[in-house]
Amino acid sequence: SAVISQKPSRDICQRGTSLTIQCQVDSQVTMMFWYRQQPGQSLTLIATANQGSEATYESGFVIDKFPISRPNLTFSTLTVSNMSPEDSSIYLCSVVGGYTDTQYFGPGTRLTVL
Amino acid sequence: SQKIEQNSEALNIQEGKTATLTCNYTNYSPAYLQWYRQDPGRGPVFLLLIRENEKEKRKERLKVTFDTTLKQSLFHITASQPADSATYLCALGPNNAGNMLTFGGGTRLMVKP
């Protein structure tokens, strides 16, 4: 299994500002993902973070709003830009472990936008 | 469109009983199905994976079945304990777009002592 840490664990931000969330994995992984979980909802995939190339975004998510970096095989960042209260969610990074199809999740970043 | 349904109502059971959670899907031919546990304020934790050619899989007190004809998975927790209280998510993958997992809405399980 993979051990994943995220920073910050939570934050309260003002409307119009941006927040960058960091995801660190204890081993090199090929596939990293960013999910959003709005209050009372299930997980929605935002994008797949690709090492050495641009992230692949799901329908309804765009790079200008959620820029992603993946400088190496153990680290990624997700920025939530120009935030509004509708962006209040838990943001989770996830990796696929080893030779299995199992996904492992970080502890999440709880974001509240006022 | 692809749809994954889990009972949105909480499931309340007595300690010691078997909890059974259901995951139904439509417009989907998943290669595998996974079950996760999520506690409040935390990320999902992987429990079990079952592949399309497998009917049943067990892990300690957990049992998962996968019926690709009915397009349904059942998740059982035997001899349930209050510590099993959490939200349980099913996830199917990969989806038609080639991405890894699509999650159901989750079912909250409450085990009463």
Short mmCIF file of C-alpha atoms in Angstrom, two decimals:
data_model
loop_
_atom_site.label_atom_id
_atom_site.label_comp_id
_atom_site.label_asym_id
_atom_site.label_seq_id
_atom_site.Cartn_x
_atom_site.Cartn_y
_atom_site.Cartn_z
CA SER A 1 0.00 0.00 0.00
CA ALA A 2 0.97 3.64 -0.40
CA VAL A 3 1.08 6.23 2.35
CA ILE A 4 -0.21 9.61 1.24
CA SER A 5 -0.06 12.92 3.04
CA GLN A 6 -1.80 16.16 2.15
CA LYS A 7 -1.19 19.74 3.19
CA PRO A 8 -3.02 21.65 4.50
CA SER A 9 -5.47 19.38 6.25
CA ARG A 10 -8.00 22.19 6.33
CA ASP A 11 -8.28 25.86 5.52
CA ILE A 12 -10.77 28.66 5.58
CA CYS A 13 -10.34 31.08 2.69
CA GLN A 14 -11.88 34.27 1.42
CA ARG A 15 -13.79 34.49 -1.82
CA GLY A 16 -11.60 35.36 -4.82
CA THR A 17 -8.37 33.98 -3.38
CA SER A 18 -6.52 30.79 -4.38
CA LEU A 19 -5.30 27.82 -2.37
CA THR A 20 -2.67 25.28 -3.35
CA ILE A 21 -2.99 21.78 -1.91
CA GLN A 22 0.02 19.50 -1.77
CA CYS A 23 0.04 15.71 -2.06
CA GLN A 24 3.09 13.63 -1.14
CA VAL A 25 3.38 9.85 -1.63
CA ASP A 26 5.93 7.64 0.09
CA SER A 27 6.77 5.76 -3.11
CA GLN A 28 6.97 6.45 -6.82
CA VAL A 29 3.62 6.03 -8.54
CA THR A 30 2.59 6.43 -12.13
CA MET A 31 -1.00 7.51 -11.70
CA MET A 32 -2.15 10.25 -9.34
CA PHE A 33 -5.66 11.62 -9.20
CA TRP A 34 -7.44 14.57 -7.62
CA TYR A 35 -11.01 14.18 -6.38
CA ARG A 36 -13.55 16.53 -4.90
CA GLN A 37 -16.15 15.51 -2.33
CA GLN A 38 -18.81 18.12 -1.71
CA PRO A 39 -20.75 18.01 1.55
CA GLY A 40 -22.91 14.90 1.73
CA GLN A 41 -21.86 13.78 -1.73
CA SER A 42 -19.63 11.08 -3.13
CA LEU A 43 -16.29 11.54 -4.81
CA THR A 44 -15.99 13.24 -8.19
CA LEU A 45 -12.81 12.94 -10.20
CA ILE A 46 -11.34 16.34 -11.09
CA ALA A 47 -8.30 15.27 -13.09
CA THR A 48 -5.49 12.81 -13.56
CA ALA A 49 -2.09 14.31 -12.76
CA ASN A 50 0.45 13.22 -15.35
CA GLN A 51 4.17 13.43 -14.70
CA GLY A 52 5.91 15.49 -17.34
CA SER A 53 2.78 16.61 -19.15
CA GLU A 54 -0.45 18.49 -18.59
CA ALA A 55 -3.13 17.01 -16.39
CA THR A 56 -6.15 15.35 -17.96
CA TYR A 57 -9.35 17.02 -16.78
CA GLU A 58 -12.81 15.51 -16.44
CA SER A 59 -15.87 17.08 -17.92
CA GLY A 60 -16.84 20.18 -15.95
CA PHE A 61 -13.34 20.91 -14.67
CA VAL A 62 -10.87 23.23 -16.40
CA ILE A 63 -7.20 23.99 -16.02
CA ASP A 64 -7.72 27.69 -15.35
CA LYS A 65 -9.81 26.90 -12.30
CA PHE A 66 -7.88 23.86 -11.07
CA PRO A 67 -4.27 24.04 -12.25
CA ILE A 68 -2.28 20.92 -11.36
CA SER A 69 1.43 20.30 -11.16
CA ARG A 70 3.21 16.92 -11.14
CA PRO A 71 6.95 17.62 -11.02
CA ASN A 72 7.93 14.04 -10.12
CA LEU A 73 6.53 10.59 -9.36
CA THR A 74 5.91 11.25 -5.65
CA PHE A 75 4.41 14.75 -5.55
CA SER A 76 1.55 16.77 -6.99
CA THR A 77 -0.27 20.01 -6.26
CA LEU A 78 -3.81 21.13 -6.97
CA THR A 79 -4.67 24.82 -6.91
CA VAL A 80 -8.24 26.00 -6.44
CA SER A 81 -8.28 29.41 -8.11
CA ASN A 82 -10.54 32.41 -7.66
CA MET A 83 -12.52 30.57 -5.02
CA SER A 84 -16.22 30.94 -4.36
CA PRO A 85 -18.35 29.36 -1.61
CA GLU A 86 -19.35 26.65 -4.10
CA ASP A 87 -15.76 25.39 -3.97
CA SER A 88 -16.16 24.44 -0.31
CA SER A 89 -15.41 20.72 -0.36
CA ILE A 90 -12.98 18.06 0.70
CA TYR A 91 -10.22 17.67 -1.87
CA LEU A 92 -8.52 14.27 -2.01
CA CYS A 93 -5.51 13.01 -3.86
CA SER A 94 -5.29 9.36 -4.77
CA VAL A 95 -2.79 6.95 -6.30
CA VAL A 96 -2.97 3.53 -7.83
CA GLY A 97 -0.91 1.10 -5.80
CA GLY A 98 1.75 -1.11 -7.27
CA TYR A 99 0.61 -3.74 -9.71
CA THR A 100 -3.01 -3.73 -8.55
CA ASP A 101 -5.98 -1.62 -9.52
CA THR A 102 -6.46 -0.53 -5.92
CA GLN A 103 -6.62 3.18 -5.27
CA TYR A 104 -5.26 4.67 -2.08
CA PHE A 105 -6.44 8.01 -0.83
CA GLY A 106 -4.87 10.78 1.14
CA PRO A 107 -6.57 12.12 4.28
CA GLY A 108 -8.11 15.00 2.35
CA THR A 109 -8.05 18.78 2.60
CA ARG A 110 -11.21 20.35 3.96
CA LEU A 111 -11.72 23.71 2.29
CA THR A 112 -14.25 26.29 3.43
CA VAL A 113 -14.71 29.42 1.32
CA LEU A 114 -16.42 32.38 2.95
CA SER B 1 -25.31 7.50 -18.96
CA GLN B 2 -23.43 5.45 -16.39
CA LYS B 3 -25.14 5.22 -13.06
CA ILE B 4 -24.08 3.68 -9.76
CA GLU B 5 -26.69 3.46 -7.03
CA GLN B 6 -26.27 2.82 -3.36
CA ASN B 7 -29.00 3.16 -0.79
CA SER B 8 -28.78 6.75 0.36
CA GLU B 9 -30.69 6.01 3.54
CA ALA B 10 -28.65 5.03 6.55
CA LEU B 11 -28.67 1.37 7.53
CA ASN B 12 -29.17 0.82 11.25
CA ILE B 13 -28.48 -2.61 12.68
CA GLN B 14 -27.84 -4.21 16.04
CA GLU B 15 -24.36 -5.27 17.10
CA GLY B 16 -23.65 -8.88 16.20
CA LYS B 17 -25.97 -8.94 13.19
CA THR B 18 -24.88 -9.10 9.57
CA ALA B 19 -24.97 -5.84 7.64
CA THR B 20 -25.69 -6.07 3.92
CA LEU B 21 -25.11 -3.11 1.62
CA THR B 22 -26.11 -2.98 -2.03
CA CYS B 23 -24.48 -1.44 -5.08
CA ASN B 24 -26.36 -1.44 -8.38
CA TYR B 25 -25.12 -0.08 -11.67
CA THR B 26 -26.43 0.56 -15.18
CA ASN B 27 -24.89 1.35 -18.56
CA TYR B 28 -21.58 0.04 -17.34
CA SER B 29 -19.37 -2.98 -17.92
CA PRO B 30 -16.76 -2.69 -15.18
CA ALA B 31 -13.64 -4.80 -15.14
CA TYR B 32 -13.70 -4.70 -11.34
CA LEU B 33 -15.56 -3.30 -8.40
CA GLN B 34 -14.13 -1.98 -5.16
CA TRP B 35 -15.55 -1.22 -1.73
CA TYR B 36 -14.22 1.54 0.47
CA ARG B 37 -14.89 2.69 4.00
CA GLN B 38 -15.00 6.39 4.79
CA ASP B 39 -15.12 7.89 8.25
CA PRO B 40 -16.25 11.50 8.75
CA GLY B 41 -13.56 13.99 7.76
CA ARG B 42 -11.26 11.33 6.36
CA GLY B 43 -10.33 9.92 2.98
CA PRO B 44 -11.76 6.59 1.80
CA VAL B 45 -9.92 3.45 2.87
CA PHE B 46 -9.76 0.51 0.48
CA LEU B 47 -11.41 -2.69 1.71
CA LEU B 48 -11.91 -5.19 -1.11
CA LEU B 49 -11.60 -5.51 -4.87
CA ILE B 50 -13.53 -8.08 -6.88
CA ARG B 51 -13.04 -8.67 -10.60
CA GLU B 52 -15.70 -9.34 -13.20
CA ASN B 53 -14.80 -13.03 -13.41
CA GLU B 54 -15.10 -13.51 -9.64
CA LYS B 55 -18.38 -14.26 -7.90
CA GLU B 56 -17.35 -13.80 -4.30
CA LYS B 57 -14.45 -12.58 -2.23
CA ARG B 58 -13.88 -12.67 1.52
CA LYS B 59 -11.62 -10.87 3.94
CA GLU B 60 -12.03 -11.57 7.64
CA ARG B 61 -15.60 -10.49 8.51
CA LEU B 62 -16.19 -8.96 5.08
CA LYS B 63 -17.72 -10.65 2.06
CA VAL B 64 -18.38 -9.17 -1.36
CA THR B 65 -20.38 -10.69 -4.20
CA PHE B 66 -20.43 -9.51 -7.79
CA ASP B 67 -23.23 -10.46 -10.19
CA THR B 68 -22.51 -9.03 -13.63
CA THR B 69 -25.85 -10.34 -14.93
CA LEU B 70 -27.86 -8.50 -12.29
CA LYS B 71 -25.31 -5.64 -12.39
CA GLN B 72 -25.13 -5.74 -8.63
CA SER B 73 -22.66 -6.15 -5.81
CA LEU B 74 -23.52 -7.01 -2.23
CA PHE B 75 -21.21 -6.13 0.66
CA HIS B 76 -21.65 -8.06 3.90
CA ILE B 77 -20.17 -7.41 7.33
CA THR B 78 -20.76 -10.36 9.65
CA ALA B 79 -20.79 -10.10 13.44
CA SER B 80 -21.00 -6.32 13.10
CA GLN B 81 -19.52 -4.06 15.75
CA PRO B 82 -20.12 -0.39 16.62
CA ALA B 83 -16.62 0.29 15.22
CA ASP B 84 -17.95 -0.74 11.80
CA SER B 85 -20.13 2.37 11.76
CA ALA B 86 -19.04 4.43 8.76
CA THR B 87 -20.03 5.27 5.20
CA TYR B 88 -19.30 2.53 2.67
CA LEU B 89 -18.65 3.43 -0.94
CA CYS B 90 -18.65 1.16 -3.95
CA ALA B 91 -16.57 2.12 -6.96
CA LEU B 92 -16.44 0.64 -10.44
CA GLY B 93 -13.59 0.82 -12.85
CA PRO B 94 -12.37 1.55 -15.31
CA ASN B 95 -15.21 3.62 -16.71
CA ASN B 96 -16.12 4.13 -20.37
CA ALA B 97 -13.88 7.17 -20.60
CA GLY B 98 -10.93 5.01 -19.67
CA ASN B 99 -10.46 6.54 -16.24
CA MET B 100 -9.92 4.60 -13.12
CA LEU B 101 -12.93 4.67 -10.80
CA THR B 102 -16.46 5.97 -10.62
CA PHE B 103 -17.94 6.12 -7.14
CA GLY B 104 -21.42 5.51 -5.87
CA GLY B 105 -23.01 7.88 -3.40
CA GLY B 106 -22.25 5.67 -0.39
CA THR B 107 -24.39 4.15 2.33
CA ARG B 108 -24.01 5.10 5.96
CA LEU B 109 -23.98 2.16 8.33
CA MET B 110 -24.80 2.59 12.02
CA VAL B 111 -24.20 -0.39 14.30
CA LYS B 112 -25.86 0.00 17.68
CA PRO B 113 -24.51 -1.72 20.80
#
